[in-house]
Short mmCIF file of C-alpha atoms in Angstrom, two decimals:
data_model
loop_
_atom_site.label_atom_id
_atom_site.label_comp_id
_atom_site.label_asym_id
_atom_site.label_seq_id
_atom_site.Cartn_x
_atom_site.Cartn_y
_atom_site.Cartn_z
CA MET A 1 -67.26 0.87 9.10
CA ASN A 2 -66.20 1.29 12.72
CA LYS A 3 -65.09 4.11 14.98
CA ASP A 4 -61.62 3.90 13.38
CA SER A 5 -63.05 4.42 9.92
CA LYS A 6 -61.68 7.33 7.92
CA ILE A 7 -64.43 9.68 6.80
CA VAL A 8 -63.88 12.67 4.52
CA VAL A 9 -65.99 15.81 4.99
CA THR A 10 -65.59 18.45 2.30
CA GLY A 11 -66.78 21.96 3.07
CA ALA A 12 -65.82 21.07 6.61
CA ALA A 13 -65.34 24.65 7.83
CA GLY A 14 -68.66 25.80 6.42
CA PHE A 15 -72.12 25.74 7.90
CA ILE A 16 -73.42 22.22 7.28
CA GLY A 17 -69.97 20.63 6.97
CA SER A 18 -68.80 21.84 10.39
CA CYS A 19 -72.06 20.75 12.02
CA LEU A 20 -71.65 17.33 10.39
CA THR A 21 -68.08 17.16 11.69
CA GLY A 22 -69.35 17.80 15.21
CA PHE A 23 -72.17 15.28 14.80
CA LEU A 24 -69.73 12.58 13.65
CA ASN A 25 -67.55 13.36 16.68
CA GLU A 26 -70.59 12.87 18.90
CA LYS A 27 -71.10 9.45 17.32
CA GLY A 28 -67.48 8.51 18.08
CA TYR A 29 -65.88 9.17 14.68
CA ASN A 30 -62.69 11.19 15.16
CA ARG A 31 -60.49 9.98 12.30
CA LEU A 32 -61.94 12.58 10.03
CA ILE A 33 -60.26 14.14 7.01
CA LEU A 34 -61.51 17.70 6.67
CA VAL A 35 -61.34 19.45 3.31
CA ASP A 36 -62.08 23.13 2.66
CA ASP A 37 -60.61 26.51 1.90
CA PHE A 38 -59.14 27.15 5.34
CA THR A 39 -57.84 30.61 4.50
CA GLU A 40 -61.09 32.30 5.56
CA PRO A 41 -60.59 33.18 9.25
CA GLU A 42 -64.27 33.91 9.89
CA LYS A 43 -65.09 30.23 9.29
CA MET A 44 -62.48 28.77 11.60
CA GLN A 45 -64.52 29.15 14.79
CA ASN A 46 -66.85 26.53 13.31
CA LEU A 47 -64.12 23.93 13.89
CA GLU A 48 -63.11 24.86 17.42
CA GLY A 49 -63.25 21.82 19.68
CA LYS A 50 -63.77 19.41 16.78
CA GLN A 51 -61.71 16.21 16.56
CA TYR A 52 -60.11 15.23 13.26
CA GLU A 53 -57.02 13.55 11.84
CA GLU A 54 -56.19 15.70 8.81
CA LYS A 55 -57.09 19.14 7.51
CA ILE A 56 -56.44 19.46 3.77
CA GLU A 57 -56.78 22.56 1.62
CA ARG A 58 -59.47 22.06 -1.00
CA GLU A 59 -57.23 22.57 -4.04
CA ASP A 60 -54.56 20.22 -2.61
CA PHE A 61 -56.93 17.37 -1.79
CA PHE A 62 -56.56 15.17 -4.87
CA GLU A 63 -52.80 15.56 -4.91
CA TRP A 64 -52.81 14.57 -1.23
CA LEU A 65 -54.92 11.49 -1.99
CA ALA A 66 -52.56 10.44 -4.78
CA GLU A 67 -49.51 10.88 -2.57
CA HIS A 68 -50.77 9.32 0.68
CA LYS A 69 -53.24 6.76 -0.69
CA PRO A 70 -55.32 6.67 2.51
CA ALA A 71 -57.95 3.97 3.02
CA ILE A 72 -61.06 6.14 2.91
CA ASP A 73 -64.29 4.51 4.11
CA PHE A 74 -66.89 7.19 3.33
CA ILE A 75 -67.08 10.69 1.83
CA PHE A 76 -69.54 13.42 2.66
CA HIS A 77 -69.07 15.94 -0.14
CA ILE A 78 -70.75 19.01 1.37
CA GLY A 79 -68.37 21.64 -0.03
CA ALA A 80 -69.66 23.93 -2.78
CA ARG A 81 -69.89 27.51 -3.88
CA THR A 82 -73.34 28.27 -2.46
CA ASP A 83 -73.65 31.98 -3.18
CA THR A 84 -76.80 32.37 -5.27
CA THR A 85 -75.80 35.99 -6.03
CA GLU A 86 -72.53 34.90 -7.70
CA PHE A 87 -73.37 35.15 -11.39
CA ASP A 88 -69.93 34.17 -12.77
CA TYR A 89 -70.78 30.63 -13.84
CA SER A 90 -67.13 29.63 -14.17
CA VAL A 91 -66.82 29.78 -10.36
CA HIS A 92 -69.73 27.35 -9.97
CA GLN A 93 -68.49 25.19 -12.84
CA HIS A 94 -65.14 24.67 -11.14
CA LEU A 95 -66.33 24.05 -7.57
CA ASN A 96 -69.79 22.55 -8.02
CA VAL A 97 -69.36 20.54 -11.21
CA GLU A 98 -65.72 19.72 -11.99
CA TYR A 99 -64.65 19.28 -8.36
CA SER A 100 -67.65 17.06 -7.69
CA GLN A 101 -66.80 14.99 -10.77
CA LYS A 102 -63.32 14.43 -9.34
CA ILE A 103 -64.85 13.30 -6.03
CA TRP A 104 -67.16 10.91 -7.89
CA ASN A 105 -64.35 9.48 -10.00
CA TYR A 106 -62.17 8.93 -6.93
CA CYS A 107 -65.02 7.17 -5.13
CA THR A 108 -65.73 5.02 -8.17
CA ALA A 109 -62.10 4.01 -8.63
CA ASN A 110 -61.59 3.29 -4.92
CA ASN A 111 -64.98 1.76 -4.07
CA VAL A 112 -65.90 4.52 -1.61
CA PRO A 113 -69.55 5.43 -0.91
CA VAL A 114 -70.41 9.12 -1.16
CA VAL A 115 -73.20 11.43 -0.06
CA TYR A 116 -73.07 14.81 -1.75
CA ALA A 117 -74.92 18.11 -1.44
CA SER A 118 -77.28 18.92 -4.26
CA SER A 119 -79.86 21.68 -3.83
CA ALA A 120 -83.53 22.61 -4.10
CA ALA A 121 -82.27 25.51 -6.23
CA THR A 122 -82.29 22.96 -9.06
CA TYR A 123 -86.11 23.15 -9.10
CA GLY A 124 -86.23 26.78 -10.23
CA ASN A 125 -89.76 28.17 -10.16
CA GLY A 126 -91.15 24.71 -9.50
CA GLU A 127 -92.87 24.31 -12.87
CA GLU A 128 -92.02 20.62 -12.72
CA GLY A 129 -92.92 20.30 -9.04
CA TYR A 130 -90.53 19.35 -6.24
CA ASN A 131 -90.26 15.62 -6.81
CA ASP A 132 -86.87 13.89 -6.59
CA ASP A 133 -87.75 11.72 -9.56
CA HIS A 134 -84.75 11.15 -11.81
CA ALA A 135 -86.92 11.46 -14.90
CA VAL A 136 -87.65 15.13 -14.21
CA VAL A 137 -84.03 16.30 -13.80
CA TYR A 138 -83.55 17.17 -17.47
CA ALA A 139 -86.70 19.32 -17.52
CA LEU A 140 -85.68 21.50 -14.57
CA LYS A 141 -84.91 25.18 -15.12
CA PRO A 142 -82.88 26.63 -12.24
CA LEU A 143 -83.07 30.39 -11.75
CA ASN A 144 -79.40 31.16 -11.06
CA PRO A 145 -75.91 29.87 -11.91
CA TYR A 146 -75.64 28.09 -8.55
CA GLY A 147 -78.80 26.08 -9.24
CA VAL A 148 -77.69 25.39 -12.81
CA SER A 149 -74.35 24.00 -11.62
CA LYS A 150 -76.00 21.73 -9.07
CA ASN A 151 -78.41 20.41 -11.67
CA GLU A 152 -75.60 19.90 -14.19
CA PHE A 153 -73.77 17.67 -11.75
CA ASP A 154 -76.95 15.75 -10.88
CA LYS A 155 -77.48 15.10 -14.60
CA TRP A 156 -73.87 14.05 -15.05
CA ALA A 157 -74.10 11.65 -12.10
CA LEU A 158 -77.23 10.01 -13.49
CA GLU A 159 -75.51 9.51 -16.85
CA GLN A 160 -72.52 7.60 -15.46
CA THR A 161 -72.22 3.91 -16.24
CA THR A 162 -69.63 3.45 -13.50
CA HIS A 163 -70.33 4.77 -10.03
CA PRO A 164 -69.44 4.44 -6.34
CA PRO A 165 -70.80 1.43 -4.40
CA PHE A 166 -73.44 3.80 -3.00
CA TRP A 167 -74.20 7.43 -3.77
CA ALA A 168 -76.85 9.90 -2.73
CA GLY A 169 -77.31 13.48 -3.91
CA LEU A 170 -79.27 15.33 -1.22
CA LYS A 171 -81.37 18.21 -2.52
CA PHE A 172 -81.09 20.53 0.48
CA PHE A 173 -84.01 22.90 0.84
CA ASN A 174 -83.68 25.99 3.12
CA VAL A 175 -81.33 24.78 5.83
CA TYR A 176 -80.89 26.92 8.96
CA GLY A 177 -79.07 26.54 12.26
CA PRO A 178 -75.84 27.19 14.15
CA ASN A 179 -72.46 27.67 12.46
CA GLU A 180 -73.85 29.90 9.70
CA TYR A 181 -72.56 33.03 11.43
CA HIS A 182 -69.89 33.63 8.76
CA LYS A 183 -72.26 33.53 5.78
CA GLY A 184 -73.30 37.18 5.73
CA ARG A 185 -75.89 37.87 3.06
CA MET A 186 -76.36 34.14 2.41
CA ALA A 187 -77.17 33.28 6.05
CA SER A 188 -80.73 32.26 6.91
CA VAL A 189 -83.49 34.78 7.50
CA ILE A 190 -83.51 33.62 11.14
CA TRP A 191 -79.92 34.77 11.60
CA HIS A 192 -80.68 38.09 9.91
CA SER A 193 -83.89 38.48 11.94
CA PHE A 194 -82.05 37.86 15.20
CA LYS A 195 -79.50 40.55 14.34
CA GLN A 196 -82.17 43.03 13.29
CA ILE A 197 -84.25 42.47 16.43
CA ASN A 198 -81.23 43.12 18.61
CA GLN A 199 -80.28 46.24 16.65
CA SER A 200 -83.66 47.85 15.97
CA GLY A 201 -86.37 45.78 17.64
CA LYS A 202 -87.94 44.87 14.29
CA VAL A 203 -87.46 42.57 11.31
CA LYS A 204 -87.40 43.63 7.67
CA LEU A 205 -88.85 41.14 5.18
CA PHE A 206 -89.05 41.40 1.41
CA LYS A 207 -92.25 42.61 -0.16
CA SER A 208 -93.83 40.31 -2.69
CA HIS A 209 -93.25 41.20 -6.33
CA LYS A 210 -95.39 38.35 -7.63
CA GLU A 211 -99.13 38.22 -8.04
CA GLY A 212 -100.81 35.76 -5.69
CA PHE A 213 -98.31 36.19 -2.87
CA LYS A 214 -98.86 38.74 -0.11
CA ASP A 215 -95.90 40.47 1.53
CA GLY A 216 -94.12 38.02 3.84
CA GLN A 217 -96.11 35.06 2.51
CA GLN A 218 -93.40 33.75 0.21
CA LEU A 219 -93.22 30.07 1.13
CA ARG A 220 -90.16 27.90 1.60
CA ASP A 221 -89.43 24.49 3.05
CA PHE A 222 -87.24 25.39 6.04
CA VAL A 223 -85.29 22.45 7.49
CA TYR A 224 -83.27 22.54 10.71
CA VAL A 225 -79.64 21.52 10.28
CA LYS A 226 -79.98 18.89 13.03
CA ASP A 227 -82.39 16.97 10.78
CA VAL A 228 -79.92 17.25 7.90
CA LEU A 229 -77.20 15.73 10.08
CA LYS A 230 -79.41 12.84 11.16
CA ILE A 231 -80.27 11.99 7.56
CA CYS A 232 -76.65 12.15 6.39
CA TYR A 233 -75.65 9.83 9.21
CA TRP A 234 -78.62 7.53 8.62
CA LEU A 235 -77.57 7.07 4.99
CA MET A 236 -74.06 6.12 6.08
CA GLU A 237 -75.51 3.67 8.61
CA GLN A 238 -77.77 2.10 6.00
CA PHE A 239 -74.82 1.48 3.71
CA GLU A 240 -72.83 0.04 6.60
CA LYS A 241 -75.56 -2.26 7.93
CA ASN A 242 -77.74 -2.96 4.92
CA SER A 243 -75.63 -2.41 1.84
CA GLY A 244 -77.99 -2.25 -1.12
CA ALA A 245 -81.14 -1.74 0.96
CA VAL A 246 -81.30 1.98 0.12
CA ALA A 247 -81.08 2.73 -3.58
CA SER A 248 -78.46 5.15 -4.85
CA GLY A 249 -79.86 8.35 -6.32
CA LEU A 250 -81.21 11.83 -5.67
CA TYR A 251 -83.18 12.51 -2.51
CA ASN A 252 -85.01 15.61 -1.36
CA LEU A 253 -84.04 16.89 2.06
CA GLY A 254 -86.65 19.25 3.46
CA THR A 255 -89.51 18.81 5.91
CA GLY A 256 -92.23 18.40 3.31
CA LYS A 257 -94.10 21.43 4.66
CA ALA A 258 -93.72 24.94 3.21
CA ARG A 259 -93.92 27.83 5.67
CA SER A 260 -93.94 31.59 5.21
CA PHE A 261 -91.14 34.02 5.95
CA GLU A 262 -93.58 35.81 8.23
CA ASP A 263 -94.02 32.59 10.26
CA LEU A 264 -90.25 32.31 10.46
CA ALA A 265 -89.79 35.90 11.66
CA LYS A 266 -92.54 35.51 14.27
CA SER A 267 -90.90 32.31 15.54
CA THR A 268 -87.62 34.21 15.93
CA PHE A 269 -89.38 36.87 18.03
CA ARG A 270 -90.96 34.12 20.17
CA GLY A 271 -87.52 32.59 20.74
CA LEU A 272 -86.53 35.96 22.20
CA ASP A 273 -89.80 36.29 24.15
CA LYS A 274 -90.67 39.44 22.21
CA GLU A 275 -93.75 40.62 20.36
CA PRO A 276 -93.25 40.64 16.57
CA VAL A 277 -92.63 43.92 14.73
CA ILE A 278 -92.25 43.37 10.98
CA GLU A 279 -91.54 45.91 8.21
CA PHE A 280 -91.73 45.05 4.52
CA ILE A 281 -89.08 46.36 2.11
CA ASP A 282 -88.47 46.10 -1.64
CA MET A 283 -86.55 43.06 -2.80
CA PRO A 284 -83.14 43.91 -4.36
CA GLU A 285 -83.46 44.05 -8.13
CA ASP A 286 -80.46 41.76 -8.69
CA ILE A 287 -82.36 38.80 -7.25
CA ARG A 288 -85.96 39.80 -7.98
CA ASP A 289 -86.40 37.79 -11.19
CA LYS A 290 -84.48 34.82 -9.81
CA TYR A 291 -86.38 34.43 -6.55
CA GLN A 292 -88.25 31.26 -5.56
CA TYR A 293 -91.66 32.10 -4.12
CA PHE A 294 -92.57 28.54 -3.18
CA THR A 295 -90.61 25.40 -2.39
CA GLU A 296 -91.86 22.26 -0.70
CA ALA A 297 -89.99 18.97 -0.74
CA ASN A 298 -91.79 15.79 -1.62
CA MET A 299 -90.22 13.55 1.03
CA GLN A 300 -91.91 10.29 0.05
CA LYS A 301 -88.81 8.82 -1.60
CA LEU A 302 -86.73 9.10 1.58
CA ARG A 303 -89.64 7.76 3.65
CA ASP A 304 -90.01 4.81 1.28
CA ALA A 305 -86.28 4.17 1.67
CA GLY A 306 -86.92 3.66 5.40
CA TYR A 307 -86.26 6.96 7.15
CA LYS A 308 -88.81 7.13 9.99
CA ASP A 309 -87.81 10.03 12.26
CA GLU A 310 -89.99 13.11 12.58
CA PHE A 311 -88.62 16.50 11.57
CA TYR A 312 -88.34 19.56 13.75
CA SER A 313 -91.32 21.83 13.25
CA LEU A 314 -90.41 25.37 12.22
CA GLU A 315 -91.40 26.63 15.68
CA ASN A 316 -89.33 24.03 17.55
CA GLY A 317 -86.31 24.31 15.29
CA VAL A 318 -86.19 28.10 15.40
CA ASP A 319 -86.73 28.11 19.16
CA ASP A 320 -83.79 25.72 19.70
CA TYR A 321 -81.57 27.71 17.35
CA VAL A 322 -82.41 31.08 18.90
CA ARG A 323 -82.35 30.10 22.59
CA ASN A 324 -79.46 27.63 22.60
CA TYR A 325 -77.16 29.07 19.94
CA LEU A 326 -77.87 32.63 18.79
CA VAL A 327 -78.58 34.10 22.23
CA LYS A 328 -75.62 32.33 23.79
CA GLY A 329 -73.24 32.75 20.83
CA ASN A 330 -72.77 28.97 20.75
CA TYR A 331 -71.48 26.85 17.89
CA TYR A 332 -72.61 23.32 17.15
#
């Protein structure tokens, strides 16, 4: 690996993929091959100012690889159908399972290391905890087709007898940050809170529909996208410098500390130097029985692998996002 290395980023026009593209540019990597559905104009601002060598439509990518036979050095497979309200499993099967299998098989055949996006949605209600132990994967019961598809690929990956020289499936918890402006309903509560505060001066949060949780006290592990980028890059560096030092496998990617939606909303108000005004509303029925009330990543596995950096606190991450991106309309 060097600054002339060719790195593929799938999902490159999306939230995390576009931020990762910018982060790699900052580190001096410009020979990037970006893969996504580039027909969605609302996502294209995410790539403004980014440096890359090729931009390949998602469904043309494997044909392009076969024709051009580029010497790929690393793949970040971030692309996926991430809409948890999409209940047509065939959509998730195609993009999150079959497409990922093709990425894996290419990497295996061509000796290319890969980091791919899994999800904390695989953990469902958390009956089995939030431990990235391979032994627990088959016992997990995701709550929606998106989570099912992510877990199906994780299981498939663990079953393979042939694999890339290094692979890591990152179980993203609740990632927030710049470049999610296009996501609409699926954007973070911070983005929605910012919009609501500007429009009405208050934030609407879901009431609790589960015993033991007060309104606004649903707990999630919120992780700032800048920490996600650092960990993705760190894994690539470890392969480059210390091949074999970090074991291939599934890794949680959260902060290890669950926080409430009320904390998140209050942090958004603080980023705007406003006093919090919060109203609680009924949760839509289409997601009510598929809603995670608690997630908290066990981060010990990544720590044991050697990752030492501290994570943004919720307050610091939200403050940076609000003041330096949302208020100014900036992209990463």
